[in-house]
mmCIF file of C-alpha atoms in Angstrom:
data_model
loop_
_atom_site.group_PDB
_atom_site.id
_atom_site.type_symbol
_atom_site.label_atom_id
_atom_site.label_comp_id
_atom_site.label_asym_id
_atom_site.label_seq_id
_atom_site.Cartn_x
_atom_site.Cartn_y
_atom_site.Cartn_z
ATOM 1 C CA MET A 1 7.865 -22.206 9.985
ATOM 2 C CA THR A 2 7.158 -18.781 8.550
ATOM 3 C CA ILE A 3 4.120 -18.477 6.306
ATOM 4 C CA LEU A 4 4.976 -15.073 4.859
ATOM 5 C CA PRO A 5 7.110 -15.756 1.749
ATOM 6 C CA SER A 6 4.787 -18.233 0.050
ATOM 7 C CA GLN A 7 1.589 -16.418 0.995
ATOM 8 C CA LEU A 8 2.981 -13.004 0.050
ATOM 9 C CA MET A 9 3.923 -14.388 -3.354
ATOM 10 C CA SER A 10 0.501 -16.003 -3.701
ATOM 11 C CA ASP A 11 -1.259 -12.748 -2.797
ATOM 12 C CA ALA A 12 0.864 -10.801 -5.308
ATOM 13 C CA THR A 13 0.288 -13.358 -8.072
ATOM 14 C CA ARG A 14 -3.466 -13.541 -7.565
ATOM 15 C CA THR A 15 -3.746 -9.752 -7.383
ATOM 16 C CA GLU A 16 -1.854 -9.420 -10.668
ATOM 17 C CA GLN A 17 -4.101 -12.067 -12.233
ATOM 18 C CA CYS A 18 -7.120 -10.054 -11.109
ATOM 19 C CA LEU A 19 -5.597 -6.877 -12.569
ATOM 20 C CA THR A 20 -4.824 -8.639 -15.852
ATOM 21 C CA SER A 21 -8.420 -9.829 -16.050
ATOM 22 C CA VAL A 22 -9.734 -6.328 -15.321
ATOM 23 C CA PHE A 23 -7.529 -4.774 -17.999
ATOM 24 C CA GLY A 24 -8.704 -7.384 -20.470
ATOM 25 C CA LYS A 25 -12.342 -6.550 -19.810
ATOM 26 C CA THR A 26 -11.818 -2.777 -19.992
ATOM 27 C CA ALA A 27 -9.674 -2.752 -23.129
ATOM 28 C CA ASP A 28 -10.907 -0.239 -25.683
ATOM 29 C CA ALA A 29 -9.619 -0.304 -29.249
ATOM 30 C CA THR A 30 -10.040 3.488 -29.444
ATOM 31 C CA ALA A 31 -7.296 4.029 -26.824
ATOM 32 C CA PRO A 32 -4.896 1.066 -26.999
ATOM 33 C CA ARG A 33 -1.852 3.172 -26.107
ATOM 34 C CA LEU A 34 -3.553 4.400 -22.939
ATOM 35 C CA MET A 35 -4.429 0.836 -21.920
ATOM 36 C CA GLU A 36 -0.860 -0.222 -22.652
ATOM 37 C CA ALA A 37 0.510 2.515 -20.398
ATOM 38 C CA MET A 38 -1.919 1.593 -17.618
ATOM 39 C CA ALA A 39 -0.967 -2.090 -17.763
ATOM 40 C CA TYR A 40 2.745 -1.225 -18.047
ATOM 41 C CA SER A 41 2.582 0.667 -14.758
ATOM 42 C CA ALA A 42 0.151 -1.483 -12.774
ATOM 43 C CA LEU A 43 1.711 -4.812 -13.790
ATOM 44 C CA ASN A 44 5.317 -3.631 -13.493
ATOM 45 C CA GLY A 45 6.181 -5.852 -10.512
ATOM 46 C CA GLY A 46 6.523 -4.373 -7.047
ATOM 47 C CA LYS A 47 6.054 -5.818 -3.568
ATOM 48 C CA ARG A 48 2.220 -5.582 -3.611
ATOM 49 C CA ILE A 49 2.328 -4.646 0.084
ATOM 50 C CA ARG A 50 -0.981 -2.796 -0.063
ATOM 51 C CA ALA A 51 -2.686 -5.745 -1.725
ATOM 52 C CA ALA A 52 -1.202 -8.075 0.888
ATOM 53 C CA LEU A 53 -2.540 -5.854 3.668
ATOM 54 C CA VAL A 54 -6.032 -5.831 2.166
ATOM 55 C CA LEU A 55 -6.074 -9.612 1.794
ATOM 56 C CA GLY A 56 -4.442 -10.282 5.153
ATOM 57 C CA ALA A 57 -6.900 -8.065 7.027
ATOM 58 C CA ALA A 58 -9.846 -9.618 5.168
ATOM 59 C CA ARG A 59 -8.727 -13.143 6.039
ATOM 60 C CA LEU A 60 -8.240 -12.215 9.692
ATOM 61 C CA ALA A 61 -11.713 -10.641 9.814
ATOM 62 C CA ILE A 62 -13.307 -13.749 8.278
ATOM 63 C CA ALA A 63 -11.407 -16.087 10.614
ATOM 64 C CA THR A 64 -12.245 -14.017 13.693
ATOM 65 C CA ALA A 65 -15.962 -14.176 12.863
ATOM 66 C CA LYS A 66 -15.954 -17.979 13.055
ATOM 67 C CA PRO A 67 -17.571 -19.387 16.214
ATOM 68 C CA ASP A 68 -14.590 -21.628 17.068
ATOM 69 C CA LEU A 69 -11.328 -19.930 16.161
ATOM 70 C CA SER A 70 -9.346 -23.002 17.191
ATOM 71 C CA ASP A 71 -10.599 -24.661 14.012
ATOM 72 C CA VAL A 72 -8.870 -22.019 11.919
ATOM 73 C CA GLU A 73 -5.384 -22.957 13.080
ATOM 74 C CA GLU A 74 -5.358 -26.041 10.849
ATOM 75 C CA GLY A 75 -5.501 -24.129 7.577
ATOM 76 C CA PHE A 76 -5.121 -20.752 5.939
ATOM 77 C CA GLY A 77 -8.473 -19.122 5.201
ATOM 78 C CA ASP A 78 -9.766 -17.900 1.848
ATOM 79 C CA GLU A 79 -10.506 -14.176 1.582
ATOM 80 C CA GLY A 80 -12.865 -14.363 -1.422
ATOM 81 C CA GLN A 81 -12.961 -12.803 -4.888
ATOM 82 C CA GLY A 82 -14.354 -9.521 -3.583
ATOM 83 C CA SER A 83 -11.264 -8.968 -1.441
ATOM 84 C CA LEU A 84 -9.049 -9.578 -4.467
ATOM 85 C CA ARG A 85 -10.913 -6.841 -6.328
ATOM 86 C CA VAL A 86 -10.322 -4.476 -3.408
ATOM 87 C CA ALA A 87 -6.629 -5.418 -3.445
ATOM 88 C CA ALA A 88 -6.508 -4.737 -7.189
ATOM 89 C CA ALA A 89 -8.165 -1.357 -6.652
ATOM 90 C CA PHE A 90 -5.476 -0.331 -4.173
ATOM 91 C CA GLU A 91 -2.751 -1.420 -6.555
ATOM 92 C CA CYS A 92 -4.354 0.682 -9.321
ATOM 93 C CA LEU A 93 -4.411 3.701 -7.034
ATOM 94 C CA HIS A 94 -0.835 3.077 -5.954
ATOM 95 C CA ALA A 95 0.328 2.724 -9.576
ATOM 96 C CA TYR A 96 -1.383 6.020 -10.438
ATOM 97 C CA SER A 97 0.451 7.753 -7.591
ATOM 98 C CA LEU A 98 3.823 6.411 -8.753
ATOM 99 C CA ILE A 99 3.219 7.521 -12.344
ATOM 100 C CA HIS A 100 2.485 11.061 -11.218
ATOM 101 C CA ASP A 101 5.277 11.082 -8.593
ATOM 102 C CA ASP A 102 7.823 10.265 -11.302
ATOM 103 C CA LEU A 103 6.777 13.118 -13.615
ATOM 104 C CA PRO A 104 9.277 15.947 -14.262
ATOM 105 C CA ALA A 105 7.011 18.375 -12.400
ATOM 106 C CA MET A 106 7.134 16.162 -9.290
ATOM 107 C CA ASP A 107 10.115 13.942 -8.416
ATOM 108 C CA ASP A 108 11.487 13.813 -11.990
ATOM 109 C CA ALA A 109 12.491 10.137 -11.774
ATOM 110 C CA ASP A 110 13.451 8.279 -14.942
ATOM 111 C CA THR A 111 13.205 4.752 -13.510
ATOM 112 C CA ARG A 112 10.689 2.829 -11.435
ATOM 113 C CA ARG A 113 11.014 -0.802 -10.335
ATOM 114 C CA GLY A 114 14.109 -1.172 -12.492
ATOM 115 C CA LYS A 115 12.381 -0.051 -15.695
ATOM 116 C CA PRO A 116 11.831 3.303 -17.428
ATOM 117 C CA SER A 117 9.150 5.376 -15.715
ATOM 118 C CA CYS A 118 5.823 5.606 -17.514
ATOM 119 C CA HIS A 119 6.484 9.099 -18.913
ATOM 120 C CA VAL A 120 9.852 7.888 -20.247
ATOM 121 C CA ALA A 121 8.512 4.664 -21.752
ATOM 122 C CA PHE A 122 5.594 6.522 -23.357
ATOM 123 C CA ASP A 123 5.374 10.318 -22.988
ATOM 124 C CA GLU A 124 4.260 12.803 -20.338
ATOM 125 C CA ALA A 125 0.738 13.296 -21.685
ATOM 126 C CA THR A 126 0.093 9.566 -21.896
ATOM 127 C CA ALA A 127 1.532 9.066 -18.411
ATOM 128 C CA ILE A 128 -0.772 11.701 -16.929
ATOM 129 C CA LEU A 129 -3.802 10.148 -18.607
ATOM 130 C CA ALA A 130 -2.742 6.639 -17.558
ATOM 131 C CA GLY A 131 -2.531 7.803 -13.949
ATOM 132 C CA ASP A 132 -5.924 9.484 -14.175
ATOM 133 C CA ALA A 133 -7.489 6.373 -15.701
ATOM 134 C CA LEU A 134 -5.973 4.050 -13.086
ATOM 135 C CA GLN A 135 -7.369 6.243 -10.328
ATOM 136 C CA SER A 136 -10.829 6.089 -11.901
ATOM 137 C CA LEU A 137 -10.536 2.328 -12.374
ATOM 138 C CA ALA A 138 -9.765 1.884 -8.675
ATOM 139 C CA PHE A 139 -13.068 3.475 -7.677
ATOM 140 C CA GLU A 140 -14.927 1.621 -10.417
ATOM 141 C CA LEU A 141 -13.713 -1.659 -8.929
ATOM 142 C CA LEU A 142 -14.786 -0.709 -5.411
ATOM 143 C CA ALA A 143 -18.245 0.471 -6.490
ATOM 144 C CA ASP A 144 -19.010 -2.644 -8.555
ATOM 145 C CA PRO A 145 -21.501 -5.126 -6.997
ATOM 146 C CA LEU A 146 -19.030 -7.889 -7.875
ATOM 147 C CA THR A 147 -16.826 -6.545 -5.072
ATOM 148 C CA HIS A 148 -19.495 -6.796 -2.360
ATOM 149 C CA ALA A 149 -23.226 -7.404 -2.391
ATOM 150 C CA ASP A 150 -23.916 -4.783 0.294
ATOM 151 C CA PRO A 151 -24.021 -1.256 -1.204
ATOM 152 C CA GLY A 152 -23.225 0.158 2.237
ATOM 153 C CA VAL A 153 -19.944 -1.749 2.345
ATOM 154 C CA ARG A 154 -19.104 -0.630 -1.194
ATOM 155 C CA ALA A 155 -19.787 2.988 -0.244
ATOM 156 C CA SER A 156 -17.538 2.657 2.811
ATOM 157 C CA LEU A 157 -14.758 1.235 0.652
ATOM 158 C CA VAL A 158 -15.040 4.180 -1.734
ATOM 159 C CA VAL A 159 -14.899 6.644 1.172
ATOM 160 C CA GLU A 160 -11.825 4.920 2.633
ATOM 161 C CA LEU A 161 -9.876 5.145 -0.610
ATOM 162 C CA ALA A 162 -11.068 8.664 -1.464
ATOM 163 C CA SER A 163 -10.105 9.995 1.964
ATOM 164 C CA ALA A 164 -6.690 8.344 1.782
ATOM 165 C CA SER A 165 -5.867 9.679 -1.674
ATOM 166 C CA GLY A 166 -7.244 13.237 -1.553
ATOM 167 C CA VAL A 167 -6.283 16.555 -0.012
ATOM 168 C CA ASN A 168 -6.153 15.100 3.507
ATOM 169 C CA GLY A 169 -4.251 12.040 2.311
ATOM 170 C CA MET A 170 -1.797 11.186 -0.423
ATOM 171 C CA ALA A 171 -2.271 14.272 -2.622
ATOM 172 C CA GLY A 172 -2.028 16.640 0.331
ATOM 173 C CA GLY A 173 1.043 14.804 1.587
ATOM 174 C CA GLN A 174 2.718 15.131 -1.807
ATOM 175 C CA MET A 175 2.023 18.874 -1.720
ATOM 176 C CA LEU A 176 3.718 19.121 1.691
ATOM 177 C CA ASP A 177 6.611 17.059 0.322
ATOM 178 C CA LEU A 178 7.067 19.520 -2.544
ATOM 179 C CA LYS A 179 7.053 22.429 -0.083
ATOM 180 C CA ALA A 180 9.803 20.660 1.880
ATOM 181 C CA GLU A 181 12.134 21.388 -1.037
ATOM 182 C CA THR A 182 12.067 25.084 -0.112
ATOM 183 C CA ARG A 183 11.501 24.915 3.668
ATOM 184 C CA ALA A 184 12.940 22.317 6.027
ATOM 185 C CA LEU A 185 10.287 20.436 8.006
ATOM 186 C CA ASP A 186 10.809 19.482 11.630
ATOM 187 C CA MET A 187 10.184 16.007 13.045
ATOM 188 C CA ASP A 188 6.503 16.554 13.833
ATOM 189 C CA GLU A 189 5.812 18.125 10.426
ATOM 190 C CA THR A 190 7.588 15.248 8.710
ATOM 191 C CA LYS A 191 5.418 12.747 10.595
ATOM 192 C CA VAL A 192 2.274 14.559 9.473
ATOM 193 C CA MET A 193 3.489 14.732 5.885
ATOM 194 C CA GLN A 194 4.407 11.055 5.752
ATOM 195 C CA ALA A 195 1.189 9.991 7.489
ATOM 196 C CA MET A 196 -0.660 11.674 4.630
ATOM 197 C CA LYS A 197 1.607 10.792 1.704
ATOM 198 C CA THR A 198 2.451 7.184 2.587
ATOM 199 C CA GLY A 199 0.605 6.127 5.713
ATOM 200 C CA ALA A 200 -2.910 7.077 4.632
ATOM 201 C CA LEU A 201 -3.060 4.569 1.770
ATOM 202 C CA ILE A 202 -1.564 1.808 3.935
ATOM 203 C CA ARG A 203 -4.106 2.542 6.655
ATOM 204 C CA ALA A 204 -6.957 2.525 4.146
ATOM 205 C CA ALA A 205 -5.760 -0.808 2.713
ATOM 206 C CA VAL A 206 -5.884 -2.484 6.113
ATOM 207 C CA ARG A 207 -9.211 -0.916 7.030
ATOM 208 C CA SER A 208 -10.719 -1.837 3.655
ATOM 209 C CA GLY A 209 -9.651 -5.440 4.140
ATOM 210 C CA GLY A 210 -11.429 -5.391 7.474
ATOM 211 C CA LEU A 211 -14.533 -3.877 5.894
ATOM 212 C CA VAL A 212 -14.812 -6.372 3.041
ATOM 213 C CA GLY A 213 -14.078 -9.232 5.465
ATOM 214 C CA GLY A 214 -16.794 -8.136 7.908
ATOM 215 C CA ALA A 215 -14.579 -7.182 10.863
ATOM 216 C CA ASP A 216 -16.400 -6.352 14.095
ATOM 217 C CA PRO A 217 -15.756 -2.967 15.823
ATOM 218 C CA ALA A 218 -13.145 -4.384 18.207
ATOM 219 C CA LEU A 219 -11.116 -5.907 15.387
ATOM 220 C CA MET A 220 -11.447 -2.757 13.277
ATOM 221 C CA THR A 221 -9.949 -0.774 16.162
ATOM 222 C CA GLY A 222 -7.043 -3.195 16.371
ATOM 223 C CA LEU A 223 -6.543 -3.179 12.613
ATOM 224 C CA ASP A 224 -6.579 0.613 12.550
ATOM 225 C CA THR A 225 -3.897 0.897 15.230
ATOM 226 C CA TYR A 226 -1.837 -1.771 13.456
ATOM 227 C CA ALA A 227 -2.145 0.154 10.187
ATOM 228 C CA VAL A 228 -1.074 3.506 11.649
ATOM 229 C CA LYS A 229 1.978 1.909 13.260
ATOM 230 C CA ILE A 230 3.147 0.033 10.159
ATOM 231 C CA GLY A 231 2.451 3.063 7.967
ATOM 232 C CA LEU A 232 5.039 5.084 9.876
ATOM 233 C CA ALA A 233 7.373 2.082 10.112
ATOM 234 C CA PHE A 234 7.151 1.678 6.332
ATOM 235 C CA GLN A 235 8.299 5.249 5.747
ATOM 236 C CA ILE A 236 11.142 4.994 8.260
ATOM 237 C CA ALA A 237 12.275 1.814 6.488
ATOM 238 C CA ASP A 238 12.112 3.701 3.174
ATOM 239 C CA ASP A 239 14.317 6.453 4.608
ATOM 240 C CA ILE A 240 16.818 3.854 5.821
ATOM 241 C CA LEU A 241 16.873 2.158 2.413
ATOM 242 C CA ASP A 242 17.338 5.510 0.688
ATOM 243 C CA ARG A 243 20.619 5.885 2.591
ATOM 244 C CA GLN A 244 21.825 2.282 2.492
ATOM 245 C CA ALA A 245 20.563 0.670 -0.719
ATOM 246 C CA SER A 246 21.727 1.216 -4.278
ATOM 247 C CA ALA A 247 19.570 2.408 -7.156
ATOM 248 C CA GLU A 248 19.871 -1.110 -8.600
ATOM 249 C CA ASP A 249 18.488 -2.633 -5.395
ATOM 250 C CA LEU A 250 15.657 -0.104 -5.154
ATOM 251 C CA GLY A 251 14.763 -0.115 -8.848
ATOM 252 C CA LYS A 252 14.674 3.699 -8.732
ATOM 253 C CA PRO A 253 17.125 6.535 -8.052
ATOM 254 C CA ALA A 254 18.544 6.456 -4.519
ATOM 255 C CA GLY A 255 19.323 9.438 -2.296
ATOM 256 C CA ARG A 256 16.958 11.819 -4.090
ATOM 257 C CA ASP A 257 15.462 13.293 -0.901
ATOM 258 C CA ALA A 258 18.886 14.055 0.549
ATOM 259 C CA GLU A 259 19.922 15.695 -2.714
ATOM 260 C CA ALA A 260 16.796 17.868 -2.571
ATOM 261 C CA GLY A 261 17.608 18.924 0.983
ATOM 262 C CA LYS A 262 14.644 17.099 2.521
ATOM 263 C CA ALA A 263 15.129 15.882 6.077
ATOM 264 C CA SER A 264 14.298 12.221 6.734
ATOM 265 C CA PHE A 265 13.722 10.174 9.862
ATOM 266 C CA VAL A 266 17.366 9.081 9.619
ATOM 267 C CA ASP A 267 18.380 12.744 9.961
ATOM 268 C CA PHE A 268 16.174 13.214 13.009
ATOM 269 C CA LEU A 269 16.878 9.908 14.763
ATOM 270 C CA GLY A 270 20.213 8.777 13.375
ATOM 271 C CA MET A 271 20.585 5.458 11.571
ATOM 272 C CA ASP A 272 20.535 3.300 14.706
ATOM 273 C CA GLY A 273 17.684 5.323 16.194
ATOM 274 C CA ALA A 274 15.642 4.982 12.989
ATOM 275 C CA ILE A 275 16.164 1.217 12.939
ATOM 276 C CA ASP A 276 15.112 0.967 16.593
ATOM 277 C CA GLU A 277 12.050 3.150 16.057
ATOM 278 C CA ALA A 278 10.877 1.066 13.088
ATOM 279 C CA ALA A 279 11.266 -2.115 15.147
ATOM 280 C CA LYS A 280 9.341 -0.538 18.032
ATOM 281 C CA LEU A 281 6.481 0.443 15.736
ATOM 282 C CA ALA A 282 6.299 -3.050 14.229
ATOM 283 C CA ARG A 283 6.191 -4.543 17.720
ATOM 284 C CA GLU A 284 3.419 -2.157 18.792
ATOM 285 C CA ALA A 285 1.476 -3.006 15.628
ATOM 286 C CA GLY A 286 1.573 -6.675 16.603
ATOM 287 C CA GLU A 287 0.475 -5.897 20.142
ATOM 288 C CA ALA A 288 -2.574 -4.054 18.796
ATOM 289 C CA LEU A 289 -3.667 -7.169 16.895
ATOM 290 C CA HIS A 290 -2.932 -9.530 19.774
ATOM 291 C CA ALA A 291 -5.234 -7.414 21.937
ATOM 292 C CA THR A 292 -8.190 -8.350 19.697
ATOM 293 C CA THR A 293 -7.968 -12.137 20.106
ATOM 294 C CA SER A 294 -6.572 -14.734 22.474
ATOM 295 C CA TYR A 295 -6.003 -17.203 19.613
ATOM 296 C CA SER A 296 -2.984 -17.573 17.368
ATOM 297 C CA THR A 297 -4.042 -18.299 13.797
ATOM 298 C CA PRO A 298 -2.258 -18.334 10.423
ATOM 299 C CA GLU A 299 -4.271 -15.237 9.501
ATOM 300 C CA LEU A 300 -2.986 -13.357 12.537
ATOM 301 C CA ASP A 301 0.576 -14.624 12.081
ATOM 302 C CA TYR A 302 0.584 -13.402 8.466
ATOM 303 C CA LEU A 303 -0.095 -9.802 9.470
ATOM 304 C CA LEU A 304 2.475 -10.014 12.272
ATOM 305 C CA GLU A 305 5.119 -11.329 9.878
ATOM 306 C CA LEU A 306 4.140 -8.704 7.318
ATOM 307 C CA ALA A 307 4.872 -5.965 9.868
ATOM 308 C CA SER A 308 8.348 -7.440 10.393
ATOM 309 C CA PHE A 309 8.911 -7.760 6.647
ATOM 310 C CA ILE A 310 8.045 -4.097 6.114
ATOM 311 C CA ILE A 311 10.914 -2.928 8.316
ATOM 312 C CA ARG A 312 13.435 -5.566 7.163
ATOM 313 C CA ARG A 313 12.850 -5.465 3.404
ATOM 314 C CA GLU A 314 15.776 -4.698 1.147
ATOM 315 C CA PHE A 315 13.855 -2.994 -1.695
#
């Protein structure tokens, strides 16, 4: 029996509870509208894939460290409160990126997750500030001793997220994406752009879960390969959905990249080729994890099923 649906929902619910608690503790009466905009965007539903990857990798790391892994098969491990804070940090960073992506100067999208985008629900200035504040909150969460007692681990978490979101990660990838509106990118350039814009944060989420869970070097290598593979698979699945799904299904405008003249993996590979490539990447991601352990555990199965979910999702 698959463990993904119930555990994915549990991970999403507990991450949102953590976020709600964080917003409650950081509320400031001098800027209630800003806090409202932050909560509106960060608690506005979504799949919570990045949070699930953090928590899944943390649980696998904790389970793998146990002397007798066969004991783990009887129950699903607990990842700890620190891992939830890391998951919440990644969701804050992701929410910030969506707020700024939707702005008129970027993708100019009026809806997100089936609701008005932050700049539509509030205004552009508030949206920009809400994004900035969510980004800062993400790093505040990672640097807090409540997240991990070891300052070295906290520093590594900060570096992971900073590298994934800066000029060599998400922000740089968005810049390349904007340039693609005036110059068509080839297949290799598109892979680089998507690895930065989308894949970097997914990779950092998996690696951060491994870090907070105490993964050994061998497992970190496996987790890293898994993350790179599913990061590309995630974007290919997005490109497929952009062609096949409706705006109602996606909760945002569909077909925007095609309208802007941006080539997607569907253009390069064809629809059937894109579907096959995503499946191949998900399979290779699973093989990378299997190479790290000879045991089958619920923690391992969760990440394997998550890779399959990423390429088969309908939103």
